[in-house]
PDB file of C-alpha atoms in Angstrom:
ATOM      1  CA  MET A   1     -11.881  -2.662 -25.611  1.00 39.00           C
ATOM      2  CA  SER A   2     -13.836  -5.870 -25.355  1.00 40.00           C
ATOM      3  CA  ASP A   3     -14.363  -7.554 -22.006  1.00 46.00           C
ATOM      4  CA  VAL A   4     -13.513 -11.178 -21.397  1.00 50.00           C
ATOM      5  CA  LYS A   5     -15.980 -13.829 -20.332  1.00 56.00           C
ATOM      6  CA  ILE A   6     -15.311 -17.419 -19.254  1.00 49.00           C
ATOM      7  CA  HIS A   7     -17.842 -20.080 -20.183  1.00 53.00           C
ATOM      8  CA  ASN A   8     -18.441 -23.195 -18.119  1.00 45.00           C
ATOM      9  CA  SER A   9     -16.701 -25.114 -20.867  1.00 50.00           C
ATOM     10  CA  GLY A  10     -13.427 -23.400 -19.989  1.00 51.00           C
ATOM     11  CA  THR A  11     -13.478 -21.181 -23.090  1.00 56.00           C
ATOM     12  CA  PRO A  12     -12.633 -17.472 -22.770  1.00 60.00           C
ATOM     13  CA  SER A  13     -14.450 -15.111 -25.110  1.00 59.00           C
ATOM     14  CA  ALA A  14     -14.653 -11.366 -25.762  1.00 53.00           C
ATOM     15  CA  TYR A  15     -17.871  -9.399 -25.986  1.00 54.00           C
ATOM     16  CA  ASN A  16     -18.895  -5.819 -26.549  1.00 54.00           C
ATOM     17  CA  LYS A  17     -19.655  -4.141 -23.207  1.00 54.00           C
ATOM     18  CA  ARG A  18     -21.700  -1.325 -24.732  1.00 56.00           C
ATOM     19  CA  SER A  19     -24.076  -3.533 -26.634  1.00 55.00           C
ATOM     20  CA  ASN A  20     -23.808  -6.379 -24.101  1.00 57.00           C
ATOM     21  CA  LYS A  21     -23.832  -8.758 -27.043  1.00 56.00           C
ATOM     22  CA  GLU A  22     -21.244 -11.397 -27.535  1.00 52.00           C
ATOM     23  CA  LYS A  23     -19.142 -10.973 -30.656  1.00 51.00           C
ATOM     24  CA  THR A  24     -19.257 -13.971 -32.908  1.00 52.00           C
ATOM     25  CA  GLY A  25     -15.896 -15.300 -33.956  1.00 51.00           C
ATOM     26  CA  VAL A  26     -13.969 -14.007 -30.913  1.00 58.00           C
ATOM     27  CA  SER A  27     -14.526 -17.062 -28.735  1.00 68.00           C
ATOM     28  CA  LEU A  28     -11.194 -18.625 -27.753  1.00 71.00           C
ATOM     29  CA  GLY A  29     -10.823 -22.279 -26.918  1.00 71.00           C
ATOM     30  CA  GLY A  30      -8.173 -24.907 -26.465  1.00 76.00           C
ATOM     31  CA  HIS A  31      -7.613 -25.521 -22.731  1.00 87.00           C
ATOM     32  CA  ARG A  32      -8.519 -29.002 -21.578  1.00 87.00           C
ATOM     33  CA  GLY A  33     -10.257 -29.077 -18.213  1.00 86.00           C
ATOM     34  CA  GLY A  34     -11.124 -25.392 -17.948  1.00 89.00           C
ATOM     35  CA  VAL A  35      -9.479 -21.975 -17.608  1.00 92.00           C
ATOM     36  CA  THR A  36      -8.083 -21.193 -14.144  1.00 94.00           C
ATOM     37  CA  CYS A  37      -6.622 -17.660 -14.496  1.00 94.00           C
ATOM     38  CA  LEU A  38      -6.271 -14.725 -16.890  1.00 93.00           C
ATOM     39  CA  ALA A  39      -3.920 -11.791 -17.426  1.00 92.00           C
ATOM     40  CA  VAL A  40      -4.313  -8.817 -19.759  1.00 90.00           C
ATOM     41  CA  PRO A  41      -0.977  -7.386 -20.971  1.00 87.00           C
ATOM     42  CA  SER A  42      -0.399  -3.657 -21.292  1.00 82.00           C
ATOM     43  CA  GLN A  43      -2.410  -2.221 -24.159  1.00 80.00           C
ATOM     44  CA  ILE A  44       0.543   0.015 -24.988  1.00 78.00           C
ATOM     45  CA  TYR A  45       3.085  -2.761 -25.532  1.00 77.00           C
ATOM     46  CA  ARG A  46       0.889  -5.754 -26.365  1.00 78.00           C
ATOM     47  CA  PRO A  47      -2.497  -4.507 -27.585  1.00 80.00           C
ATOM     48  CA  ASP A  48      -5.439  -6.814 -28.218  1.00 82.00           C
ATOM     49  CA  SER A  49      -3.904  -9.796 -26.474  1.00 86.00           C
ATOM     50  CA  LEU A  50      -4.834 -12.080 -23.604  1.00 89.00           C
ATOM     51  CA  ILE A  51      -2.974 -14.697 -21.552  1.00 92.00           C
ATOM     52  CA  SER A  52      -4.738 -17.649 -19.936  1.00 94.00           C
ATOM     53  CA  GLY A  53      -3.718 -20.531 -17.700  1.00 95.00           C
ATOM     54  CA  GLY A  54      -5.571 -23.816 -17.541  1.00 94.00           C
ATOM     55  CA  ASN A  55      -6.114 -27.035 -15.658  1.00 94.00           C
ATOM     56  CA  ASP A  56      -4.073 -28.707 -18.401  1.00 93.00           C
ATOM     57  CA  GLY A  57      -0.892 -27.052 -17.071  1.00 94.00           C
ATOM     58  CA  LEU A  58      -0.534 -24.858 -20.172  1.00 93.00           C
ATOM     59  CA  ILE A  59      -0.273 -21.085 -20.539  1.00 94.00           C
ATOM     60  CA  LYS A  60      -1.707 -19.693 -23.761  1.00 92.00           C
ATOM     61  CA  PHE A  61      -1.105 -16.351 -25.435  1.00 88.00           C
ATOM     62  CA  TRP A  62      -4.127 -15.259 -27.497  1.00 88.00           C
ATOM     63  CA  SER A  63      -4.779 -12.605 -30.104  1.00 83.00           C
ATOM     64  CA  LEU A  64      -8.168 -10.911 -29.770  1.00 80.00           C
ATOM     65  CA  ARG A  65      -7.964  -9.692 -33.329  1.00 74.00           C
ATOM     66  CA  THR A  66     -10.029 -11.540 -35.907  1.00 57.00           C
ATOM     67  CA  ARG A  67      -7.883 -10.569 -38.881  1.00 50.00           C
ATOM     68  CA  PRO A  68      -6.699 -13.490 -41.035  1.00 49.00           C
ATOM     69  CA  GLU A  69      -3.097 -12.433 -40.383  1.00 46.00           C
ATOM     70  CA  ALA A  70      -3.580 -12.899 -36.631  1.00 41.00           C
ATOM     71  CA  ARG A  71      -5.015 -16.359 -37.128  1.00 43.00           C
ATOM     72  CA  GLN A  72      -2.083 -17.345 -39.303  1.00 45.00           C
ATOM     73  CA  SER A  73       0.564 -16.059 -36.832  1.00 43.00           C
ATOM     74  CA  ASN A  74       3.270 -18.463 -35.696  1.00 44.00           C
ATOM     75  CA  ARG A  75       1.968 -20.882 -33.105  1.00 48.00           C
ATOM     76  CA  ARG A  76       4.734 -22.135 -30.840  1.00 49.00           C
ATOM     77  CA  GLN A  77       4.955 -24.448 -27.891  1.00 50.00           C
ATOM     78  CA  THR A  78       7.787 -23.895 -25.437  1.00 48.00           C
ATOM     79  CA  MET A  79       9.020 -26.418 -22.900  1.00 49.00           C
ATOM     80  CA  GLY A  80      11.766 -24.980 -20.720  1.00 47.00           C
ATOM     81  CA  GLY A  81      14.170 -23.344 -23.169  1.00 42.00           C
ATOM     82  CA  ARG A  82      13.215 -25.434 -26.226  1.00 38.00           C
ATOM     83  CA  THR A  83      10.670 -24.373 -28.824  1.00 35.00           C
ATOM     84  CA  SER A  84       8.714 -26.693 -31.069  1.00 31.00           C
ATOM     85  CA  ARG A  85       5.754 -26.443 -33.407  1.00 30.00           C
ATOM     86  CA  ILE A  86       2.317 -27.348 -32.075  1.00 33.00           C
ATOM     87  CA  LEU A  87       0.588 -30.202 -33.857  1.00 27.00           C
ATOM     88  CA  PHE A  88      -3.128 -29.446 -33.753  1.00 28.00           C
ATOM     89  CA  SER A  89      -5.794 -32.073 -34.097  1.00 29.00           C
ATOM     90  CA  SER A  90      -8.756 -31.193 -36.306  1.00 31.00           C
ATOM     91  CA  ASN A  91     -10.777 -30.261 -33.196  1.00 34.00           C
ATOM     92  CA  GLU A  92      -8.000 -28.044 -31.847  1.00 36.00           C
ATOM     93  CA  LYS A  93      -7.775 -26.249 -35.164  1.00 36.00           C
ATOM     94  CA  ALA A  94     -11.408 -25.264 -34.819  1.00 36.00           C
ATOM     95  CA  LEU A  95     -11.033 -24.167 -31.190  1.00 39.00           C
ATOM     96  CA  GLY A  96      -7.616 -22.567 -31.109  1.00 45.00           C
ATOM     97  CA  LYS A  97      -7.407 -20.407 -34.215  1.00 51.00           C
ATOM     98  CA  ASP A  98      -6.112 -17.336 -32.369  1.00 65.00           C
ATOM     99  CA  THR A  99      -3.433 -19.000 -30.239  1.00 78.00           C
ATOM    100  CA  LEU A 100      -0.078 -17.238 -30.708  1.00 80.00           C
ATOM    101  CA  ASP A 101       2.023 -19.093 -28.141  1.00 84.00           C
ATOM    102  CA  VAL A 102       1.637 -22.048 -25.795  1.00 89.00           C
ATOM    103  CA  LEU A 103       3.978 -22.234 -22.801  1.00 92.00           C
ATOM    104  CA  ALA A 104       4.447 -25.689 -21.308  1.00 91.00           C
ATOM    105  CA  GLY A 105       6.681 -26.671 -18.423  1.00 91.00           C
ATOM    106  CA  HIS A 106       4.590 -26.659 -15.249  1.00 95.00           C
ATOM    107  CA  GLY A 107       3.757 -30.029 -13.769  1.00 93.00           C
ATOM    108  CA  GLY A 108       0.270 -29.117 -12.592  1.00 93.00           C
ATOM    109  CA  ARG A 109      -2.627 -26.770 -13.215  1.00 95.00           C
ATOM    110  CA  ILE A 110      -1.813 -23.084 -13.576  1.00 97.00           C
ATOM    111  CA  LEU A 111      -3.028 -21.009 -10.621  1.00 97.00           C
ATOM    112  CA  CYS A 112      -1.799 -17.501 -11.517  1.00 96.00           C
ATOM    113  CA  VAL A 113      -0.271 -15.535 -14.384  1.00 96.00           C
ATOM    114  CA  GLU A 114       1.097 -11.993 -14.208  1.00 94.00           C
ATOM    115  CA  VAL A 115       2.557  -9.931 -17.071  1.00 91.00           C
ATOM    116  CA  ALA A 116       5.262  -7.340 -16.428  1.00 89.00           C
ATOM    117  CA  TRP A 117       4.288  -3.735 -17.158  1.00 85.00           C
ATOM    118  CA  HIS A 118       6.496  -3.661 -20.290  1.00 83.00           C
ATOM    119  CA  GLY A 119       4.979  -6.892 -21.631  1.00 82.00           C
ATOM    120  CA  ASP A 120       8.287  -8.757 -22.110  1.00 86.00           C
ATOM    121  CA  ARG A 121       8.159 -10.971 -19.001  1.00 89.00           C
ATOM    122  CA  LEU A 122       5.526 -13.350 -17.693  1.00 92.00           C
ATOM    123  CA  LEU A 123       5.297 -14.730 -14.168  1.00 94.00           C
ATOM    124  CA  SER A 124       3.368 -17.938 -13.488  1.00 97.00           C
ATOM    125  CA  GLY A 125       2.565 -20.087 -10.473  1.00 96.00           C
ATOM    126  CA  ALA A 126       1.104 -23.564 -10.446  1.00 97.00           C
ATOM    127  CA  ALA A 127      -0.026 -26.517  -8.383  1.00 96.00           C
ATOM    128  CA  ASP A 128       3.431 -28.059  -8.836  1.00 96.00           C
ATOM    129  CA  ARG A 129       4.633 -25.557  -6.141  1.00 96.00           C
ATOM    130  CA  THR A 130       6.935 -23.664  -8.515  1.00 96.00           C
ATOM    131  CA  VAL A 131       7.169 -20.092  -9.790  1.00 96.00           C
ATOM    132  CA  LYS A 132       8.357 -19.659 -13.377  1.00 95.00           C
ATOM    133  CA  LEU A 133       9.664 -16.557 -15.128  1.00 94.00           C
ATOM    134  CA  TRP A 134       9.183 -16.458 -18.904  1.00 93.00           C
ATOM    135  CA  ASP A 135      10.733 -14.288 -21.597  1.00 89.00           C
ATOM    136  CA  LEU A 136       8.101 -13.222 -24.117  1.00 84.00           C
ATOM    137  CA  ALA A 137      10.425 -10.971 -26.117  1.00 80.00           C
ATOM    138  CA  SER A 138      12.906 -13.543 -27.425  1.00 67.00           C
ATOM    139  CA  GLN A 139      12.872 -14.588 -31.063  1.00 63.00           C
ATOM    140  CA  SER A 140      12.080 -18.172 -30.079  1.00 59.00           C
ATOM    141  CA  GLY A 141       9.057 -16.978 -28.097  1.00 64.00           C
ATOM    142  CA  GLY A 142       8.092 -17.885 -24.551  1.00 74.00           C
ATOM    143  CA  ARG A 143      11.479 -19.004 -23.264  1.00 85.00           C
ATOM    144  CA  CYS A 144      11.545 -20.083 -19.605  1.00 91.00           C
ATOM    145  CA  LEU A 145      14.215 -18.003 -17.885  1.00 91.00           C
ATOM    146  CA  GLN A 146      14.007 -19.383 -14.377  1.00 92.00           C
ATOM    147  CA  THR A 147      12.142 -21.865 -12.177  1.00 95.00           C
ATOM    148  CA  MET A 148      11.947 -21.019  -8.480  1.00 94.00           C
ATOM    149  CA  HIS A 149      11.387 -23.557  -5.703  1.00 94.00           C
ATOM    150  CA  GLY A 150      10.498 -22.876  -2.084  1.00 92.00           C
ATOM    151  CA  HIS A 151       6.757 -23.230  -1.532  1.00 95.00           C
ATOM    152  CA  THR A 152       5.359 -26.475  -0.165  1.00 94.00           C
ATOM    153  CA  SER A 153       1.955 -26.129  -1.825  1.00 96.00           C
ATOM    154  CA  GLY A 154       0.433 -24.546  -4.920  1.00 96.00           C
ATOM    155  CA  VAL A 155       1.472 -20.994  -5.847  1.00 97.00           C
ATOM    156  CA  THR A 156      -1.709 -18.929  -6.062  1.00 96.00           C
ATOM    157  CA  HIS A 157      -0.442 -15.342  -6.517  1.00 96.00           C
ATOM    158  CA  GLY A 158       2.527 -13.714  -8.207  1.00 95.00           C
ATOM    159  CA  ARG A 159       3.514 -10.035  -8.361  1.00 93.00           C
ATOM    160  CA  TYR A 160       6.422  -7.951  -9.647  1.00 90.00           C
ATOM    161  CA  TRP A 161       8.179  -5.406  -7.432  1.00 87.00           C
ATOM    162  CA  GLY A 162      11.066  -3.301  -8.687  1.00 80.00           C
ATOM    163  CA  ARG A 163      13.344  -4.531 -11.463  1.00 80.00           C
ATOM    164  CA  ASN A 164      14.389  -7.917 -10.095  1.00 85.00           C
ATOM    165  CA  THR A 165      12.115  -8.765  -7.159  1.00 89.00           C
ATOM    166  CA  ILE A 166       9.168 -11.149  -7.362  1.00 92.00           C
ATOM    167  CA  VAL A 167       6.554 -11.730  -4.672  1.00 94.00           C
ATOM    168  CA  SER A 168       4.591 -14.977  -4.563  1.00 96.00           C
ATOM    169  CA  ALA A 169       1.917 -16.376  -2.259  1.00 96.00           C
ATOM    170  CA  SER A 170       0.817 -19.926  -1.704  1.00 96.00           C
ATOM    171  CA  SER A 171      -1.813 -22.107  -0.120  1.00 94.00           C
ATOM    172  CA  ASP A 172       0.980 -23.217   2.231  1.00 95.00           C
ATOM    173  CA  ARG A 173       0.154 -19.982   4.173  1.00 95.00           C
ATOM    174  CA  SER A 174       3.413 -18.238   3.245  1.00 96.00           C
ATOM    175  CA  ILE A 175       4.546 -15.304   1.091  1.00 96.00           C
ATOM    176  CA  ALA A 176       7.975 -15.473  -0.557  1.00 95.00           C
ATOM    177  CA  LEU A 177      10.202 -12.718  -1.939  1.00 93.00           C
ATOM    178  CA  TRP A 178      12.684 -13.620  -4.667  1.00 92.00           C
ATOM    179  CA  ASP A 179      15.564 -11.866  -6.386  1.00 89.00           C
ATOM    180  CA  THR A 180      15.720 -13.274  -9.904  1.00 87.00           C
ATOM    181  CA  ARG A 181      19.516 -12.782  -9.956  1.00 86.00           C
ATOM    182  CA  SER A 182      20.117 -14.761  -6.759  1.00 82.00           C
ATOM    183  CA  GLY A 183      19.164 -18.257  -7.816  1.00 80.00           C
ATOM    184  CA  SER A 184      16.027 -20.323  -7.347  1.00 85.00           C
ATOM    185  CA  SER A 185      15.579 -19.882  -3.574  1.00 88.00           C
ATOM    186  CA  PRO A 186      13.633 -17.055  -1.871  1.00 91.00           C
ATOM    187  CA  LEU A 187      15.286 -14.200   0.016  1.00 89.00           C
ATOM    188  CA  PHE A 188      12.473 -13.897   2.560  1.00 92.00           C
ATOM    189  CA  VAL A 189       9.556 -16.032   3.662  1.00 94.00           C
ATOM    190  CA  LEU A 190       6.697 -14.237   5.443  1.00 95.00           C
ATOM    191  CA  ARG A 191       4.768 -16.506   7.807  1.00 93.00           C
ATOM    192  CA  TYR A 192       1.952 -14.832   9.660  1.00 92.00           C
ATOM    193  CA  TYR A 193      -1.305 -16.371   8.478  1.00 92.00           C
ATOM    194  CA  ASN A 194      -3.178 -19.408   9.787  1.00 90.00           C
ATOM    195  CA  GLY A 195      -4.718 -20.128   6.404  1.00 90.00           C
ATOM    196  CA  PRO A 196      -3.884 -19.929   2.686  1.00 93.00           C
ATOM    197  CA  ILE A 197      -3.040 -16.479   1.300  1.00 94.00           C
ATOM    198  CA  SER A 198      -6.122 -15.119  -0.449  1.00 93.00           C
ATOM    199  CA  ASP A 199      -4.765 -11.890  -1.985  1.00 94.00           C
ATOM    200  CA  LEU A 200      -1.721  -9.643  -2.449  1.00 93.00           C
ATOM    201  CA  TYR A 201      -1.701  -5.938  -3.199  1.00 92.00           C
ATOM    202  CA  LEU A 202       1.320  -3.842  -4.187  1.00 89.00           C
ATOM    203  CA  GLU A 203       0.708  -0.142  -4.769  1.00 81.00           C
ATOM    204  CA  SER A 204       3.395   0.220  -7.452  1.00 79.00           C
ATOM    205  CA  ARG A 205       6.808  -1.051  -8.531  1.00 77.00           C
ATOM    206  CA  THR A 206       8.506   1.651  -6.446  1.00 79.00           C
ATOM    207  CA  SER A 207       6.337   1.597  -3.318  1.00 84.00           C
ATOM    208  CA  PHE A 208       7.812  -0.014  -0.188  1.00 87.00           C
ATOM    209  CA  TRP A 209       4.419  -1.180   1.062  1.00 90.00           C
ATOM    210  CA  MET A 210       2.648  -4.471   0.449  1.00 92.00           C
ATOM    211  CA  THR A 211      -0.710  -5.586   1.834  1.00 93.00           C
ATOM    212  CA  SER A 212      -1.704  -9.225   2.067  1.00 94.00           C
ATOM    213  CA  ALA A 213      -4.829 -11.056   3.166  1.00 92.00           C
ATOM    214  CA  GLY A 214      -5.525 -14.605   4.254  1.00 91.00           C
ATOM    215  CA  ASN A 215      -8.353 -17.091   4.441  1.00 90.00           C
ATOM    216  CA  ASP A 216      -8.191 -16.755   8.223  1.00 88.00           C
ATOM    217  CA  GLY A 217      -9.762 -13.279   7.950  1.00 88.00           C
ATOM    218  CA  THR A 218      -6.612 -11.288   8.748  1.00 90.00           C
ATOM    219  CA  ILE A 219      -4.864  -8.522   6.775  1.00 92.00           C
ATOM    220  CA  GLY A 220      -1.210  -7.549   7.137  1.00 93.00           C
ATOM    221  CA  THR A 221       0.881  -4.628   5.869  1.00 93.00           C
ATOM    222  CA  TRP A 222       4.580  -5.203   5.201  1.00 93.00           C
ATOM    223  CA  ASP A 223       7.420  -2.695   4.767  1.00 91.00           C
ATOM    224  CA  PHE A 224      10.083  -3.838   2.305  1.00 87.00           C
ATOM    225  CA  ARG A 225      12.583  -1.420   3.869  1.00 85.00           C
ATOM    226  CA  MET A 226      12.617  -3.558   7.003  1.00 79.00           C
ATOM    227  CA  MET A 227      13.691  -6.511   4.876  1.00 77.00           C
ATOM    228  CA  GLN A 228      16.436  -4.477   3.251  1.00 67.00           C
ATOM    229  CA  THR A 229      17.840  -3.799   6.728  1.00 54.00           C
ATOM    230  CA  LEU A 230      17.860  -7.510   7.556  1.00 56.00           C
ATOM    231  CA  ASN A 231      19.515  -8.527   4.323  1.00 52.00           C
ATOM    232  CA  GLY A 232      21.909  -5.582   3.947  1.00 51.00           C
ATOM    233  CA  ASP A 233      20.430  -4.802   0.530  1.00 51.00           C
ATOM    234  CA  MET A 234      17.471  -6.748  -0.786  1.00 54.00           C
ATOM    235  CA  ASP A 235      18.337  -5.671  -4.320  1.00 55.00           C
ATOM    236  CA  SER A 236      21.999  -6.665  -4.147  1.00 57.00           C
ATOM    237  CA  GLY A 237      21.670  -9.789  -6.279  1.00 56.00           C
ATOM    238  CA  LYS A 238      23.931 -11.800  -3.962  1.00 61.00           C
ATOM    239  CA  PRO A 239      23.470 -15.611  -3.892  1.00 59.00           C
ATOM    240  CA  VAL A 240      20.969 -16.784  -1.286  1.00 56.00           C
ATOM    241  CA  THR A 241      22.377 -19.101   1.389  1.00 59.00           C
ATOM    242  CA  ARG A 242      19.409 -19.040   3.765  1.00 72.00           C
ATOM    243  CA  ALA A 243      16.004 -17.408   3.532  1.00 81.00           C
ATOM    244  CA  HIS A 244      15.063 -15.011   6.320  1.00 88.00           C
ATOM    245  CA  THR A 245      11.736 -15.807   8.000  1.00 90.00           C
ATOM    246  CA  ILE A 246       9.544 -12.891   9.118  1.00 91.00           C
ATOM    247  CA  ARG A 247       6.536 -13.779  11.252  1.00 90.00           C
ATOM    248  CA  TYR A 248       4.835 -10.458  11.973  1.00 90.00           C
ATOM    249  CA  PRO A 249       3.824  -7.647   9.623  1.00 91.00           C
ATOM    250  CA  LEU A 250       4.296  -3.979  10.394  1.00 91.00           C
ATOM    251  CA  ALA A 251       0.552  -3.615  10.956  1.00 91.00           C
ATOM    252  CA  GLN A 252      -2.290  -6.098  11.102  1.00 89.00           C
ATOM    253  CA  MET A 253      -6.042  -6.140  11.396  1.00 88.00           C
ATOM    254  CA  CYS A 254      -8.757  -8.738  11.663  1.00 85.00           C
ATOM    255  CA  HIS A 255     -11.271  -8.367   8.862  1.00 76.00           C
ATOM    256  CA  ALA A 256     -13.538 -11.208  10.024  1.00 69.00           C
ATOM    257  CA  ASN A 257     -13.451 -14.465  11.918  1.00 65.00           C
ATOM    258  CA  GLN A 258     -11.832 -17.562  10.500  1.00 57.00           C
ATOM    259  CA  SER A 259     -15.068 -19.050   9.214  1.00 57.00           C
ATOM    260  CA  SER A 260     -15.781 -16.106   6.907  1.00 66.00           C
ATOM    261  CA  GLY A 261     -13.713 -17.343   3.979  1.00 75.00           C
ATOM    262  CA  PRO A 262     -11.046 -15.572   1.893  1.00 82.00           C
ATOM    263  CA  VAL A 263     -10.438 -11.818   2.134  1.00 85.00           C
ATOM    264  CA  LEU A 264      -9.934  -9.956  -1.158  1.00 85.00           C
ATOM    265  CA  LEU A 265      -8.190  -6.593  -1.502  1.00 87.00           C
ATOM    266  CA  GLY A 266      -9.025  -3.661  -3.755  1.00 81.00           C
ATOM    267  CA  ARG A 267      -7.651  -0.209  -4.400  1.00 73.00           C
ATOM    268  CA  GLY A 268      -9.634   2.720  -3.029  1.00 67.00           C
ATOM    269  CA  VAL A 269     -10.922   5.482  -5.289  1.00 55.00           C
ATOM    270  CA  GLN A 270      -9.796   9.043  -4.573  1.00 56.00           C
ATOM    271  CA  VAL A 271     -12.494  11.679  -4.920  1.00 53.00           C
TER     272      VAL A 271
END
């Protein structure tokens, strides 16, 4: 599969890793103000596709195929639950030939996009402090299912856990857990860090462990089972009346001092 490269112009492109030569005709363009985040859907369910978020507040679904059929696929723009045709200018026609869908609805630049493992749901966070859940499988294409409010600053990370639980992190120094069946308010708010959240790591959809890192140089490990005890059943789907606040993780460590910058997490390799 081709790798993805972002140019300074805000244009993502694919190139051949083996030959290290950029493929002509695979350059993708159309975001105004630059590309801020990328997500690659499962190659099993949505092969040869790419999702990008931009400073223009738009989320774009691209085809990496150069076949004429892919270029002539339906191009849709979705705002909330309504779908309308995109009207391209002559310049946009030249830059956005492989755009399949454009999702609009955020009121600020897109900071994170995350595709569900089955490829039918998309999670996005933006500078407008909201988390949005999108349906990519509907006939209308890109329908916004839910908008969640609770952060007081931009949403920088979004992850899926289980069937109905979403985890988001923000530059407001908090991590929120949401049940998509319980309304637009979070179930839990984790407040431990003295700086913006720099990374989230969930082992799998069934694991009870989550690791988070902050710009203050600290790392915390959280046990979702502890939250289930506080809430009776975190996966109950009951309406949320008040979010529980948790201030200390199960385990913590100091990676570096506060002046070191953001801490990023990665999965270890078993040998």
